[in-house]
Amino acid sequence: MGWIEFALAMALFMASHRIPAALGVKDGLVRTLGARGYTVLFSLASTALLFWVIFAAARAPFVPLWDQTQVARWAVNLVMPLVVALAAFGIAAPNPFAFEARAGGFDPDRPGIAGLTRQPLLWALLLWSSAHLWANGDLAHVILFGTFAGFSALGMWIVEARRRREMGADGFDRAARRTGLLPFAALLSGRWRPSPRPSAARLALAFGGWAVLWYLHLPVIGVSPLP
C-alpha cells in the first residue's frame, strides 16, 4: 500500500499543476475568485498535496540506493536559507516572467526579485529538491526529489519560452534587460543593482519561514535537520 499511496500522491500533485489550465478550470476560478483569490487557493492546495507527497514517500518501503553523508546534510542546511529567501521574495511579487505572470507594478528599470532571477520560485524548488535528493538516497525519495528537480528545471525552459512567445522577442528583451535567468547573473554582469533596498517585511518573512521550517523539521518530518 505504501507504493500505491506514494504513486497516487505524486500523480495528483503533478496533475494539479496541469489539469486546471488545460481544462479551463483555472480561468473559471480566476473569474470567480479573482487573480489573488485563485493564487491563495492554488497555493494552499499545492502545499497540502506537497505535504501528502512527502509523508507518502516516508511511508513507502525503504530501498537504499546510496548512503547519506555529513557533507550532504551540510549542503541542505546551507541551501535552505537561500531557498526560503527566494520563495519569500518571489511570492506575489511583480514579475511578468514567472509562471504566475504578474505584470502589474513591474518596472523594467527596477525589476526587484526578477533582477536576481526571473524564476525565483522554480529556482527555490530546484535547489530544495536537488539538495534533498543528495541527502536522501532511498528509492522513494530519489523518485520524489528527482521528479521535483526535473519538473522545476524543465518548467523554467517552458515558462521562459512561453513568456517570450507571448511578449514577442523584442518586448521580452526590453523588459528583461536588467534581469537574468541564472541567479545573480544580472548582478555580477552589472546589469542590475538592488534598488530600492530589500523589503524589511519580506526579509522578516524569509527569516521567520526558515526558522519555522528548521524547528518543525524533526517533529513533523521525523528527521533532525542538524548536520
Coordinates of C-alpha atoms in Angstrom, one line a residue:
M1 CA 0.0 0.0 0.0
G2 CA 2.9 2.3 0.6
W3 CA 3.9 2.4 -3.0
I4 CA 0.3 2.8 -4.2
E5 CA -0.2 5.8 -1.9
F6 CA 3.1 7.4 -3.0
A7 CA 2.2 6.9 -6.7
L8 CA -1.3 8.4 -6.2
A9 CA 0.0 11.4 -4.2
M10 CA 2.7 12.1 -6.9
A11 CA 0.1 11.8 -9.7
L12 CA -2.3 14.1 -8.1
F13 CA 0.3 16.7 -7.3
M14 CA 1.7 16.8 -10.8
A15 CA -1.9 16.8 -12.3
S16 CA -2.9 19.7 -10.1
H17 CA -0.3 21.9 -12.0
R18 CA -1.5 20.9 -15.5
I19 CA -5.2 19.9 -15.5
P20 CA -6.7 23.2 -14.2
A21 CA -5.2 25.3 -17.0
A22 CA -5.7 22.5 -19.7
L23 CA -9.4 22.1 -18.9
G24 CA -10.2 25.8 -18.4
V25 CA -10.8 25.3 -14.7
K26 CA -8.2 28.0 -13.9
D27 CA -10.0 30.6 -16.0
G28 CA -13.3 29.9 -14.3
L29 CA -11.8 30.1 -10.8
V30 CA -10.0 33.4 -11.7
R31 CA -13.3 34.9 -12.8
T32 CA -15.0 33.8 -9.7
L33 CA -12.3 34.4 -7.0
G34 CA -10.1 37.0 -8.7
A35 CA -6.4 36.5 -9.5
R36 CA -5.3 36.9 -5.9
G37 CA -8.0 34.6 -4.6
Y38 CA -7.1 31.9 -7.1
T39 CA -3.4 32.3 -6.2
V40 CA -4.2 31.8 -2.5
L41 CA -6.4 28.8 -3.2
F42 CA -3.9 27.2 -5.6
S43 CA -1.1 27.8 -3.1
L44 CA -3.0 26.2 -0.2
A45 CA -4.0 23.2 -2.4
S46 CA -0.4 22.7 -3.7
T47 CA 1.0 22.9 -0.2
A48 CA -1.4 20.3 1.1
L49 CA -0.6 18.0 -1.8
L50 CA 3.1 18.6 -1.3
F51 CA 3.0 17.5 2.3
W52 CA 1.0 14.5 1.4
V53 CA 3.6 13.5 -1.2
I54 CA 6.4 14.0 1.3
F55 CA 4.7 11.9 4.0
A56 CA 3.7 9.2 1.4
A57 CA 7.4 9.0 0.4
A58 CA 8.4 8.4 4.0
R59 CA 5.8 5.6 4.3
A60 CA 6.9 3.9 1.2
P61 CA 9.1 0.8 1.5
F62 CA 12.7 1.7 2.2
V63 CA 15.0 0.7 -0.7
P64 CA 18.5 2.1 -0.2
L65 CA 20.5 3.3 -3.2
W66 CA 23.3 5.3 -1.6
D67 CA 24.3 6.3 2.0
Q68 CA 23.6 9.7 3.5
T69 CA 26.8 11.7 4.2
Q70 CA 27.7 14.5 6.5
V71 CA 28.6 16.7 3.5
A72 CA 25.1 16.2 2.0
R73 CA 23.4 17.2 5.3
W74 CA 25.5 20.4 5.5
A75 CA 24.6 21.1 1.9
V76 CA 20.9 21.0 2.8
N77 CA 21.4 23.4 5.7
L78 CA 23.4 25.9 3.6
V79 CA 21.0 25.8 0.7
M80 CA 17.7 26.1 2.6
P81 CA 18.1 29.8 3.7
L82 CA 18.5 30.7 0.0
V83 CA 15.5 28.6 -0.9
V84 CA 13.3 30.3 1.7
A85 CA 14.6 33.7 0.7
L86 CA 13.8 33.1 -3.0
A87 CA 10.3 32.0 -2.1
A88 CA 9.7 34.9 0.3
F89 CA 10.7 37.5 -2.2
G90 CA 9.2 35.7 -5.2
I91 CA 5.7 35.1 -3.9
A92 CA 3.2 37.7 -5.1
A93 CA 6.0 40.0 -6.4
P94 CA 5.5 41.9 -9.7
N95 CA 7.2 39.6 -12.2
P96 CA 5.8 39.1 -15.8
F97 CA 8.3 36.3 -16.5
A98 CA 7.4 33.9 -13.7
F99 CA 4.8 31.1 -14.3
E100 CA 2.3 33.3 -12.4
A101 CA 2.9 36.2 -14.8
R102 CA 2.1 39.1 -12.5
A103 CA 2.9 42.1 -14.8
G104 CA 1.1 44.7 -12.7
G105 CA 3.6 47.1 -11.0
F106 CA 6.6 45.7 -12.7
D107 CA 9.3 48.3 -13.6
P108 CA 12.0 47.0 -16.1
D109 CA 14.5 49.5 -14.6
R110 CA 13.8 48.3 -11.1
P111 CA 12.8 44.7 -11.6
G112 CA 13.0 43.6 -8.0
I113 CA 13.4 39.9 -7.5
A114 CA 13.4 39.4 -11.2
G115 CA 16.7 41.2 -11.3
L116 CA 18.1 38.4 -9.1
T117 CA 16.4 35.7 -11.2
R118 CA 13.3 35.7 -13.4
Q119 CA 12.2 32.4 -11.9
P120 CA 12.6 32.7 -8.2
L121 CA 10.0 30.1 -7.2
L122 CA 11.2 27.5 -9.7
W123 CA 14.8 28.0 -8.6
A124 CA 13.7 27.6 -5.0
L125 CA 12.1 24.3 -5.9
L126 CA 15.1 23.2 -7.9
L127 CA 17.6 24.0 -5.1
W128 CA 15.4 22.4 -2.4
S129 CA 14.8 19.2 -4.4
S130 CA 18.4 18.9 -5.5
A131 CA 19.9 19.3 -2.0
H132 CA 17.4 16.8 -0.5
L133 CA 18.0 14.4 -3.4
W134 CA 21.7 14.3 -2.5
A135 CA 20.9 13.7 1.2
N136 CA 18.2 11.1 0.7
G137 CA 19.4 8.1 -1.2
D138 CA 16.5 5.7 -0.8
L139 CA 14.3 4.9 -3.9
A140 CA 11.1 6.7 -2.8
H141 CA 12.9 9.9 -2.0
V142 CA 15.1 9.7 -5.2
I143 CA 11.8 9.5 -7.2
L144 CA 10.3 12.3 -5.2
F145 CA 13.1 14.8 -5.2
G146 CA 14.4 13.7 -8.7
T147 CA 10.9 14.4 -10.1
F148 CA 10.7 17.8 -8.5
A149 CA 14.2 18.7 -9.7
G150 CA 13.3 17.7 -13.3
F151 CA 9.9 19.4 -13.1
S152 CA 11.4 22.7 -11.9
A153 CA 14.3 22.6 -14.4
L154 CA 12.0 21.8 -17.4
G155 CA 9.5 24.3 -16.1
M156 CA 12.0 27.2 -16.4
W157 CA 12.6 26.3 -20.0
I158 CA 8.9 26.1 -20.7
V159 CA 7.9 29.3 -18.9
E160 CA 10.7 31.3 -20.4
A161 CA 9.8 30.1 -23.9
R162 CA 6.1 30.9 -23.3
R163 CA 6.7 34.4 -22.0
R164 CA 9.0 35.2 -25.0
R165 CA 6.3 34.0 -27.3
E166 CA 3.5 35.9 -25.5
M167 CA 5.5 39.2 -25.2
G168 CA 7.4 38.9 -28.5
A169 CA 11.1 38.7 -28.7
D170 CA 11.7 42.5 -28.7
G171 CA 9.2 43.1 -25.9
F172 CA 10.7 40.3 -23.8
D173 CA 14.3 41.6 -24.3
R174 CA 13.3 45.1 -23.4
A175 CA 11.5 44.0 -20.2
A176 CA 14.3 41.6 -19.3
R177 CA 17.3 43.8 -19.9
R178 CA 18.1 44.1 -16.2
T179 CA 17.2 40.6 -15.3
G180 CA 18.7 37.1 -15.6
L181 CA 17.5 33.5 -15.5
L182 CA 20.6 32.3 -13.6
P183 CA 20.6 33.6 -10.0
F184 CA 23.0 36.6 -9.6
A185 CA 23.9 36.7 -13.3
A186 CA 22.5 40.2 -13.8
L187 CA 24.1 41.4 -10.6
L188 CA 27.5 40.0 -11.5
S189 CA 27.3 41.5 -15.0
G190 CA 26.4 44.9 -13.7
R191 CA 23.1 45.0 -15.5
W192 CA 21.2 45.1 -12.2
R193 CA 21.7 46.6 -8.7
P194 CA 19.2 46.1 -5.9
S195 CA 17.1 49.3 -5.7
P196 CA 15.3 50.2 -3.5
R197 CA 16.5 48.2 -0.5
P198 CA 15.0 44.8 0.0
S199 CA 11.7 44.8 1.8
A200 CA 12.1 44.5 5.6
A201 CA 8.8 42.6 5.7
R202 CA 9.9 40.1 3.2
L203 CA 13.3 39.7 4.9
A204 CA 11.4 39.0 8.2
L205 CA 9.2 36.6 6.4
A206 CA 12.3 34.8 5.0
F207 CA 14.0 34.5 8.3
G208 CA 10.8 33.5 10.1
G209 CA 9.9 30.9 7.4
W210 CA 13.4 29.4 7.6
A211 CA 13.3 29.3 11.4
V212 CA 9.8 27.6 11.4
L213 CA 10.9 25.0 8.8
W214 CA 14.1 24.2 10.7
Y215 CA 12.3 24.0 14.1
L216 CA 9.4 21.8 12.8
H217 CA 11.5 19.5 10.6
L218 CA 12.1 17.0 13.4
P219 CA 8.5 16.9 14.9
V220 CA 6.7 17.0 11.5
I221 CA 9.1 15.2 9.1
G222 CA 10.7 12.9 11.7
V223 CA 14.3 13.7 10.8
S224 CA 16.5 16.3 12.5
P225 CA 17.9 18.9 10.2
L226 CA 21.2 19.1 12.2
P227 CA 24.2 18.1 10.2

